[in-house]
mmCIF file of C-alpha atoms and ligand atoms in Angstrom:
data_model
loop_
_atom_site.group_PDB
_atom_site.id
_atom_site.type_symbol
_atom_site.label_atom_id
_atom_site.label_comp_id
_atom_site.label_asym_id
_atom_site.label_seq_id
_atom_site.Cartn_x
_atom_site.Cartn_y
_atom_site.Cartn_z
ATOM 1 C CA UNK A 1 60.083 -28.593 -50.857
ATOM 2 C CA UNK A 2 57.858 -29.469 -53.771
ATOM 3 C CA UNK A 3 55.121 -26.858 -53.621
ATOM 4 C CA UNK A 4 55.241 -23.619 -55.569
ATOM 5 C CA UNK A 5 55.429 -20.573 -53.302
ATOM 6 C CA UNK A 6 52.547 -18.157 -53.703
ATOM 7 C CA UNK A 7 54.353 -14.896 -53.108
ATOM 8 C CA UNK A 8 51.938 -12.412 -51.583
ATOM 9 C CA UNK A 9 54.550 -9.681 -51.733
ATOM 10 C CA UNK A 10 54.585 -9.855 -55.546
ATOM 11 C CA UNK A 11 50.792 -9.816 -55.751
ATOM 12 C CA UNK A 12 50.569 -6.956 -53.256
ATOM 13 C CA UNK A 13 53.121 -4.993 -55.272
ATOM 14 C CA UNK A 14 51.087 -5.378 -58.424
ATOM 15 C CA UNK A 15 47.899 -4.322 -56.595
ATOM 16 C CA UNK A 16 49.680 -1.291 -55.104
ATOM 17 C CA UNK A 17 50.949 -0.270 -58.574
ATOM 18 C CA UNK A 18 47.426 -0.083 -59.923
ATOM 19 C CA UNK A 19 46.145 1.721 -56.821
ATOM 20 C CA UNK A 20 48.915 4.273 -57.230
ATOM 21 C CA UNK A 21 47.808 5.020 -60.786
ATOM 22 C CA UNK A 22 44.196 5.324 -59.685
ATOM 23 C CA UNK A 23 45.186 7.780 -56.965
ATOM 24 C CA UNK A 24 47.039 9.901 -59.522
ATOM 25 C CA UNK A 25 43.988 9.929 -61.787
ATOM 26 C CA UNK A 26 41.691 10.895 -58.909
ATOM 27 C CA UNK A 27 43.945 13.767 -57.894
ATOM 28 C CA UNK A 28 43.518 15.221 -61.404
ATOM 29 C CA UNK A 29 39.817 15.425 -60.554
ATOM 30 C CA UNK A 30 40.687 17.075 -57.229
ATOM 31 C CA UNK A 31 39.822 13.961 -55.245
ATOM 32 C CA UNK A 32 42.390 13.196 -52.551
ATOM 33 C CA UNK A 33 41.736 9.753 -51.035
ATOM 34 C CA UNK A 34 42.112 9.751 -47.245
ATOM 35 C CA UNK A 35 42.223 7.055 -44.561
ATOM 36 C CA UNK A 36 41.814 7.473 -40.797
ATOM 37 C CA UNK A 37 43.327 4.739 -38.653
ATOM 38 C CA UNK A 38 42.328 4.577 -35.006
ATOM 39 C CA UNK A 39 44.702 2.762 -32.657
ATOM 40 C CA UNK A 40 43.714 2.194 -29.042
ATOM 41 C CA UNK A 41 46.475 1.279 -26.610
ATOM 42 C CA UNK A 42 49.993 0.027 -27.090
ATOM 43 C CA UNK A 43 49.768 -3.544 -28.387
ATOM 44 C CA UNK A 44 53.149 -3.994 -30.139
ATOM 45 C CA UNK A 45 51.795 -6.100 -33.029
ATOM 46 C CA UNK A 46 49.003 -3.576 -33.645
ATOM 47 C CA UNK A 47 51.520 -0.739 -33.662
ATOM 48 C CA UNK A 48 53.575 -2.518 -36.339
ATOM 49 C CA UNK A 49 50.513 -3.048 -38.558
ATOM 50 C CA UNK A 50 49.297 0.509 -38.105
ATOM 51 C CA UNK A 51 52.712 1.899 -38.946
ATOM 52 C CA UNK A 52 52.809 -0.267 -42.092
ATOM 53 C CA UNK A 53 49.384 0.992 -43.131
ATOM 54 C CA UNK A 54 50.487 4.610 -42.768
ATOM 55 C CA UNK A 55 53.667 3.961 -44.714
ATOM 56 C CA UNK A 56 51.826 2.211 -47.529
ATOM 57 C CA UNK A 57 49.341 5.095 -47.806
ATOM 58 C CA UNK A 58 52.217 7.518 -48.087
ATOM 59 C CA UNK A 59 53.891 5.505 -50.858
ATOM 60 C CA UNK A 60 50.672 5.473 -52.886
ATOM 61 C CA UNK A 61 49.817 9.136 -52.386
ATOM 62 C CA UNK A 62 46.895 8.424 -50.059
ATOM 63 C CA UNK A 63 46.410 10.939 -47.245
ATOM 64 C CA UNK A 64 46.333 9.198 -43.871
ATOM 65 C CA UNK A 65 46.176 10.084 -40.224
ATOM 66 C CA UNK A 66 46.601 7.759 -37.253
ATOM 67 C CA UNK A 67 44.598 8.681 -34.177
ATOM 68 C CA UNK A 68 46.248 7.100 -31.144
ATOM 69 C CA UNK A 69 44.107 6.805 -28.024
ATOM 70 C CA UNK A 70 45.020 5.691 -24.496
ATOM 71 C CA UNK A 71 44.126 2.097 -23.659
ATOM 72 C CA UNK A 72 41.546 3.239 -21.070
ATOM 73 C CA UNK A 73 39.557 5.422 -23.503
ATOM 74 C CA UNK A 74 35.808 5.130 -22.887
ATOM 75 C CA UNK A 75 33.244 3.872 -25.355
ATOM 76 C CA UNK A 76 31.620 7.292 -25.304
ATOM 77 C CA UNK A 77 34.865 9.080 -26.201
ATOM 78 C CA UNK A 78 35.594 6.618 -28.984
ATOM 79 C CA UNK A 79 32.030 6.960 -30.301
ATOM 80 C CA UNK A 80 32.487 10.723 -30.473
ATOM 81 C CA UNK A 81 35.691 10.300 -32.465
ATOM 82 C CA UNK A 82 34.004 7.888 -34.890
ATOM 83 C CA UNK A 83 31.116 10.338 -35.363
ATOM 84 C CA UNK A 84 33.575 13.117 -36.149
ATOM 85 C CA UNK A 85 35.430 10.944 -38.680
ATOM 86 C CA UNK A 86 32.112 9.844 -40.213
ATOM 87 C CA UNK A 87 31.411 13.507 -41.017
ATOM 88 C CA UNK A 88 34.937 14.585 -41.993
ATOM 89 C CA UNK A 89 35.184 14.731 -45.805
ATOM 90 C CA UNK A 90 39.001 14.409 -45.672
ATOM 91 C CA UNK A 91 38.586 10.772 -44.670
ATOM 92 C CA UNK A 92 36.943 8.377 -47.097
ATOM 93 C CA UNK A 93 37.931 5.341 -45.056
ATOM 94 C CA UNK A 94 37.918 4.653 -41.322
ATOM 95 C CA UNK A 95 39.715 1.700 -39.749
ATOM 96 C CA UNK A 96 39.641 0.969 -36.034
ATOM 97 C CA UNK A 97 42.473 -1.446 -35.344
ATOM 98 C CA UNK A 98 41.346 -4.683 -33.685
ATOM 99 C CA UNK A 99 41.520 -6.178 -31.109
ATOM 100 C CA UNK A 100 40.219 -3.509 -28.730
ATOM 101 C CA UNK A 101 40.684 -3.356 -24.946
ATOM 102 C CA UNK A 102 38.027 -5.090 -22.831
ATOM 103 C CA UNK A 103 36.000 -2.016 -21.846
ATOM 104 C CA UNK A 104 35.192 -1.337 -25.506
ATOM 105 C CA UNK A 105 32.462 -3.038 -27.497
ATOM 106 C CA UNK A 106 33.884 -3.806 -30.938
ATOM 107 C CA UNK A 107 30.455 -4.595 -32.337
ATOM 108 C CA UNK A 108 29.091 -1.181 -31.311
ATOM 109 C CA UNK A 109 32.011 0.506 -33.078
ATOM 110 C CA UNK A 110 31.633 -1.605 -36.206
ATOM 111 C CA UNK A 111 27.948 -0.645 -36.379
ATOM 112 C CA UNK A 112 28.773 3.036 -35.817
ATOM 113 C CA UNK A 113 31.202 3.515 -38.727
ATOM 114 C CA UNK A 114 29.296 4.702 -41.794
ATOM 115 C CA UNK A 115 29.055 1.755 -44.201
ATOM 116 C CA UNK A 116 30.347 4.046 -46.984
ATOM 117 C CA UNK A 117 33.581 4.538 -44.992
ATOM 118 C CA UNK A 118 33.885 0.986 -43.700
ATOM 119 C CA UNK A 119 37.031 -0.005 -45.592
ATOM 120 C CA UNK A 120 37.438 -3.098 -43.381
ATOM 121 C CA UNK A 121 34.105 -4.419 -44.678
ATOM 122 C CA UNK A 122 32.972 -5.348 -41.157
ATOM 123 C CA UNK A 123 29.694 -3.353 -40.988
ATOM 124 C CA UNK A 124 26.557 -5.534 -41.254
ATOM 125 C CA UNK A 125 25.505 -3.619 -44.377
ATOM 126 C CA UNK A 126 28.734 -4.615 -46.126
ATOM 127 C CA UNK A 127 28.516 -8.183 -44.801
ATOM 128 C CA UNK A 128 25.022 -8.387 -46.297
ATOM 129 C CA UNK A 129 26.202 -6.923 -49.574
ATOM 130 C CA UNK A 130 28.983 -9.512 -49.784
ATOM 131 C CA UNK A 131 26.563 -12.384 -49.291
ATOM 132 C CA UNK A 132 24.158 -10.913 -51.852
ATOM 133 C CA UNK A 133 27.027 -10.285 -54.319
ATOM 134 C CA UNK A 134 26.239 -6.569 -54.345
ATOM 135 C CA UNK A 135 28.758 -3.740 -54.652
ATOM 136 C CA UNK A 136 30.261 -2.861 -51.249
ATOM 137 C CA UNK A 137 33.396 -3.214 -49.155
ATOM 138 C CA UNK A 138 34.791 -6.685 -48.677
ATOM 139 C CA UNK A 139 37.095 -7.645 -45.797
ATOM 140 C CA UNK A 140 40.721 -7.149 -46.832
ATOM 141 C CA UNK A 141 42.219 -10.508 -45.865
ATOM 142 C CA UNK A 142 39.811 -12.798 -47.732
ATOM 143 C CA UNK A 143 39.647 -10.314 -50.639
ATOM 144 C CA UNK A 144 43.455 -10.487 -50.753
ATOM 145 C CA UNK A 145 43.336 -14.284 -50.876
ATOM 146 C CA UNK A 146 40.991 -14.109 -53.889
ATOM 147 C CA UNK A 147 43.563 -11.793 -55.541
ATOM 148 C CA UNK A 148 46.395 -14.257 -54.873
ATOM 149 C CA UNK A 149 44.376 -17.078 -56.479
ATOM 150 C CA UNK A 150 43.524 -14.865 -59.491
ATOM 151 C CA UNK A 151 47.131 -13.696 -59.905
ATOM 152 C CA UNK A 152 48.439 -17.268 -59.980
ATOM 153 C CA UNK A 153 45.531 -18.407 -62.217
ATOM 154 C CA UNK A 154 44.370 -20.963 -59.672
ATOM 155 C CA UNK A 155 40.818 -21.769 -60.709
ATOM 156 C CA UNK A 156 38.132 -22.361 -58.098
ATOM 157 C CA UNK A 157 35.483 -23.390 -60.622
ATOM 158 C CA UNK A 158 33.772 -26.537 -59.318
ATOM 159 C CA UNK A 159 36.611 -27.231 -56.889
ATOM 160 C CA UNK A 160 36.204 -28.053 -53.231
ATOM 161 C CA UNK A 161 37.460 -25.117 -51.177
ATOM 162 C CA UNK A 162 37.656 -25.727 -47.434
ATOM 163 C CA UNK A 163 38.009 -22.917 -44.901
ATOM 164 C CA UNK A 164 39.304 -23.702 -41.418
ATOM 165 C CA UNK A 165 38.074 -21.053 -38.961
ATOM 166 C CA UNK A 166 34.748 -19.213 -38.661
ATOM 167 C CA UNK A 167 35.757 -15.689 -37.642
ATOM 168 C CA UNK A 168 33.808 -12.676 -38.838
ATOM 169 C CA UNK A 169 36.954 -11.135 -40.341
ATOM 170 C CA UNK A 170 38.332 -14.108 -42.293
ATOM 171 C CA UNK A 171 36.461 -17.433 -42.202
ATOM 172 C CA UNK A 172 32.883 -16.279 -42.778
ATOM 173 C CA UNK A 173 33.578 -13.720 -45.531
ATOM 174 C CA UNK A 174 36.053 -16.124 -47.172
ATOM 175 C CA UNK A 175 33.413 -18.853 -47.424
ATOM 176 C CA UNK A 176 31.016 -16.430 -49.063
ATOM 177 C CA UNK A 177 33.540 -15.230 -51.635
ATOM 178 C CA UNK A 178 34.456 -18.776 -52.640
ATOM 179 C CA UNK A 179 30.992 -20.012 -53.622
ATOM 180 C CA UNK A 180 29.675 -16.857 -55.357
ATOM 181 C CA UNK A 181 28.131 -17.500 -58.746
ATOM 182 C CA UNK A 182 30.725 -15.557 -60.705
ATOM 183 C CA UNK A 183 33.992 -15.708 -62.578
ATOM 184 C CA UNK A 184 37.013 -16.501 -60.373
ATOM 185 C CA UNK A 185 34.758 -18.145 -57.758
ATOM 186 C CA UNK A 186 32.138 -20.902 -58.242
ATOM 187 C CA UNK A 187 33.759 -23.261 -55.729
ATOM 188 C CA UNK A 188 31.973 -25.789 -53.588
ATOM 189 C CA UNK A 189 32.760 -24.340 -50.184
ATOM 190 C CA UNK A 190 32.900 -25.915 -46.740
ATOM 191 C CA UNK A 191 33.756 -24.339 -43.399
ATOM 192 C CA UNK A 192 35.348 -26.223 -40.484
ATOM 193 C CA UNK A 193 35.783 -25.009 -36.919
ATOM 194 C CA UNK A 194 36.663 -26.082 -33.399
ATOM 195 C CA UNK A 195 33.564 -28.278 -33.076
ATOM 196 C CA UNK A 196 34.057 -30.066 -36.400
ATOM 197 C CA UNK A 197 34.374 -33.831 -35.995
ATOM 198 C CA UNK A 198 37.229 -35.552 -37.834
ATOM 199 C CA UNK A 199 38.417 -32.350 -39.461
ATOM 200 C CA UNK A 200 41.185 -34.184 -41.309
ATOM 201 C CA UNK A 201 38.612 -36.229 -43.210
ATOM 202 C CA UNK A 202 37.178 -32.957 -44.547
ATOM 203 C CA UNK A 203 40.402 -31.036 -45.165
ATOM 204 C CA UNK A 204 41.782 -34.041 -47.081
ATOM 205 C CA UNK A 205 39.023 -33.495 -49.660
ATOM 206 C CA UNK A 206 40.044 -29.852 -50.192
ATOM 207 C CA UNK A 207 41.464 -28.818 -53.550
ATOM 208 C CA UNK A 208 42.017 -25.406 -52.005
ATOM 209 C CA UNK A 209 42.558 -25.291 -48.243
ATOM 210 C CA UNK A 210 42.388 -21.917 -46.498
ATOM 211 C CA UNK A 211 43.520 -21.977 -42.902
ATOM 212 C CA UNK A 212 42.571 -19.216 -40.455
ATOM 213 C CA UNK A 213 42.471 -21.267 -37.276
ATOM 214 C CA UNK A 214 44.425 -18.908 -35.050
ATOM 215 C CA UNK A 215 46.489 -21.822 -33.732
ATOM 216 C CA UNK A 216 50.174 -22.070 -34.679
ATOM 217 C CA UNK A 217 50.917 -25.028 -37.014
ATOM 218 C CA UNK A 218 47.403 -26.404 -36.578
ATOM 219 C CA UNK A 219 47.219 -28.046 -40.003
ATOM 220 C CA UNK A 220 49.675 -30.893 -40.423
ATOM 221 C CA UNK A 221 50.783 -32.673 -43.581
ATOM 222 C CA UNK A 222 48.422 -35.607 -43.075
ATOM 223 C CA UNK A 223 45.433 -33.216 -43.254
ATOM 224 C CA UNK A 224 46.285 -32.125 -46.805
ATOM 225 C CA UNK A 225 45.313 -33.794 -50.068
ATOM 226 C CA UNK A 226 48.328 -34.344 -52.350
ATOM 227 C CA UNK A 227 48.452 -31.510 -54.896
ATOM 228 C CA UNK A 228 46.159 -29.180 -52.947
ATOM 229 C CA UNK A 229 46.651 -25.413 -52.860
ATOM 230 C CA UNK A 230 47.211 -24.270 -49.270
ATOM 231 C CA UNK A 231 46.588 -20.697 -48.088
ATOM 232 C CA UNK A 232 47.911 -19.952 -44.604
ATOM 233 C CA UNK A 233 46.245 -16.957 -42.943
ATOM 234 C CA UNK A 234 47.977 -17.531 -39.605
ATOM 235 C CA UNK A 235 50.188 -14.861 -38.132
ATOM 236 C CA UNK A 236 51.508 -16.099 -34.798
ATOM 237 C CA UNK A 237 54.393 -14.624 -32.886
ATOM 238 C CA UNK A 238 56.340 -17.484 -31.357
ATOM 239 C CA UNK A 239 59.158 -16.792 -28.876
ATOM 240 C CA UNK A 240 62.535 -17.463 -30.449
ATOM 241 C CA UNK A 241 65.592 -16.132 -28.575
ATOM 242 C CA UNK A 242 67.852 -16.947 -31.542
ATOM 243 C CA UNK A 243 66.328 -14.088 -33.584
ATOM 244 C CA UNK A 244 67.032 -10.331 -33.263
ATOM 245 C CA UNK A 245 63.451 -9.536 -32.329
ATOM 246 C CA UNK A 246 63.178 -12.449 -29.856
ATOM 247 C CA UNK A 247 60.269 -13.933 -31.805
ATOM 248 C CA UNK A 248 59.475 -15.324 -35.197
ATOM 249 C CA UNK A 249 56.262 -15.446 -37.186
ATOM 250 C CA UNK A 250 54.653 -18.749 -37.891
ATOM 251 C CA UNK A 251 51.461 -19.648 -39.663
ATOM 252 C CA UNK A 252 48.563 -21.962 -38.858
ATOM 253 C CA UNK A 253 50.046 -24.617 -41.167
ATOM 254 C CA UNK A 254 53.072 -26.808 -40.497
ATOM 255 C CA UNK A 255 54.938 -25.402 -43.472
ATOM 256 C CA UNK A 256 57.701 -28.004 -43.875
ATOM 257 C CA UNK A 257 55.268 -30.912 -43.978
ATOM 258 C CA UNK A 258 52.674 -29.076 -46.057
ATOM 259 C CA UNK A 259 55.131 -27.960 -48.713
ATOM 260 C CA UNK A 260 56.040 -31.610 -49.412
ATOM 261 C CA UNK A 261 52.408 -32.472 -50.158
ATOM 262 C CA UNK A 262 50.737 -29.343 -51.552
ATOM 263 C CA UNK A 263 51.177 -28.131 -55.141
ATOM 264 C CA UNK A 264 51.289 -24.511 -53.994
ATOM 265 C CA UNK A 265 51.430 -22.756 -50.633
ATOM 266 C CA UNK A 266 51.618 -19.263 -49.164
ATOM 267 C CA UNK A 267 54.565 -18.576 -46.848
ATOM 268 C CA UNK A 268 54.319 -16.740 -43.507
ATOM 269 C CA UNK A 269 55.432 -13.993 -43.567
ATOM 270 C CA UNK A 270 55.196 -12.855 -47.196
ATOM 271 C CA UNK A 271 51.941 -14.600 -48.076
ATOM 272 C CA UNK A 272 48.526 -13.354 -47.077
ATOM 273 C CA UNK A 273 49.726 -10.578 -44.709
ATOM 274 C CA UNK A 274 50.983 -8.131 -47.347
ATOM 275 C CA UNK A 275 47.718 -8.565 -49.271
ATOM 276 C CA UNK A 276 45.656 -7.397 -46.295
ATOM 277 C CA UNK A 277 47.237 -3.952 -46.442
ATOM 278 C CA UNK A 278 47.171 -3.802 -50.245
ATOM 279 C CA UNK A 279 43.415 -4.488 -50.277
ATOM 280 C CA UNK A 280 42.878 -1.806 -47.637
ATOM 281 C CA UNK A 281 44.386 0.634 -50.131
ATOM 282 C CA UNK A 282 42.040 -0.676 -52.840
ATOM 283 C CA UNK A 283 39.050 -0.151 -50.539
ATOM 284 C CA UNK A 284 40.168 3.351 -49.562
ATOM 285 C CA UNK A 285 40.375 4.441 -53.204
ATOM 286 C CA UNK A 286 37.010 2.828 -53.883
ATOM 287 C CA UNK A 287 35.561 4.761 -50.922
ATOM 288 C CA UNK A 288 36.944 8.027 -52.297
ATOM 289 C CA UNK A 289 35.321 7.296 -55.663
ATOM 290 C CA UNK A 290 31.949 6.395 -54.117
ATOM 291 C CA UNK A 291 31.882 9.513 -51.977
ATOM 292 C CA UNK A 292 32.553 11.768 -54.938
ATOM 293 C CA UNK A 293 29.926 10.382 -57.293
HETATM 294 N N1 LIG B 1 40.400 -3.211 -38.086
HETATM 295 C C1 LIG B 1 41.361 -4.065 -38.412
HETATM 296 N N2 LIG B 1 41.604 -4.330 -39.709
HETATM 297 C C2 LIG B 1 42.602 -5.194 -40.072
HETATM 298 O O1 LIG B 1 42.812 -5.442 -41.272
HETATM 299 C C3 LIG B 1 43.396 -5.797 -39.042
HETATM 300 C C4 LIG B 1 43.089 -5.489 -37.703
HETATM 301 N N3 LIG B 1 42.075 -4.633 -37.423
HETATM 302 N N4 LIG B 1 43.806 -6.048 -36.704
HETATM 303 C C5 LIG B 1 44.894 -6.960 -36.954
HETATM 304 C C6 LIG B 1 44.745 -7.670 -38.282
HETATM 305 C C7 LIG B 1 46.029 -8.281 -38.800
HETATM 306 N N5 LIG B 1 46.354 -7.533 -40.003
HETATM 307 C C8 LIG B 1 47.533 -7.696 -40.716
HETATM 308 C C9 LIG B 1 47.989 -6.774 -41.629
HETATM 309 C C10 LIG B 1 49.210 -6.925 -42.259
HETATM 310 C C11 LIG B 1 50.007 -8.006 -42.004
HETATM 311 C C12 LIG B 1 51.346 -8.115 -42.654
HETATM 312 O O2 LIG B 1 51.777 -7.240 -43.383
HETATM 313 N N6 LIG B 1 52.092 -9.199 -42.403
HETATM 314 C C13 LIG B 1 53.453 -9.382 -42.903
HETATM 315 C C14 LIG B 1 54.459 -9.462 -41.765
HETATM 316 C C15 LIG B 1 54.369 -8.359 -40.756
HETATM 317 C C16 LIG B 1 55.255 -8.603 -39.533
HETATM 318 O O3 LIG B 1 56.472 -8.821 -39.726
HETATM 319 O O4 LIG B 1 54.712 -8.607 -38.405
HETATM 320 C C17 LIG B 1 53.556 -10.686 -43.669
HETATM 321 O O5 LIG B 1 52.737 -11.591 -43.450
HETATM 322 O O6 LIG B 1 54.457 -10.805 -44.490
HETATM 323 C C18 LIG B 1 49.558 -8.952 -41.132
HETATM 324 C C19 LIG B 1 48.339 -8.817 -40.493
HETATM 325 C C20 LIG B 1 45.398 -6.595 -40.211
HETATM 326 N N7 LIG B 1 44.426 -6.664 -39.309
HETATM 327 MG MG1 LIG B 2 51.655 -13.935 -44.538
#
């Protein structure tokens, strides 16, 4: 172990502290930030995340309600619920937990949530605003990664930042945050994906390597440039009978190899994951402010 650990729990704690103070200030103006979380079905991982979101809201003084729907809920019923939440002034933010069961069209739901309440930053209006560097909601996971880099004073200026993975929720928004012409960004940014030829040749040129491949231990030591900063977005449950829960969490990076080569690395768990929830709290407070201007 040579690499410095980038402790997302510490960064998330510091973000939550400042959100908590903002919430207190807003309450003095009679603004009570509120978040609606919609959970469809019984996916155990989703239930854990949703419970954590509710708990974090409570700790920060944010009002939250979880709406749990049966896994066979129809698109029409879900649309009606979204419309109601869109018009309910108690809720400044709406989050529909992904992934959704097969009968539901995630894209239709993402389009339906009012952009002003889209604290996930998934609505096309917010995606456009991100690319244009306009004020709006930015997806929590990549926004959290930018916070980790800022907290640890890891400069992106002129560096080569490589993203592995082209999802709408991590890879694409991450790329766009990295190259923005602004302080704490200004990287040269590259995105790699399943069709990339000789990916190692590209990742080995990364000063900052952000991995959201969705494949356990996808990035091996030989794909990392010595001294690089490695951000592991992976969150894979791998069966492990030797643990209490019967599984353990592993990232998209082979941690033992990577930590011998990188200068700094995020662990899994305790890296990017806690930041995702912290940034959701940031976005919820921002939504409450916007809606009361
Ligand atoms: N509409 C929507 N918005 C999301 O933001 C969203 C979603 N759907 N679906 C699922 C993903 C995943 N996600 C995580 C949140 C917290 C942790 C987290 O706190 N992870 C802890 C460990 C948690 C554990 O032990 O399972 C850690 O990395 O230390 C991870 C992943 C939010 N997501
Ligand atoms: Mg993590």
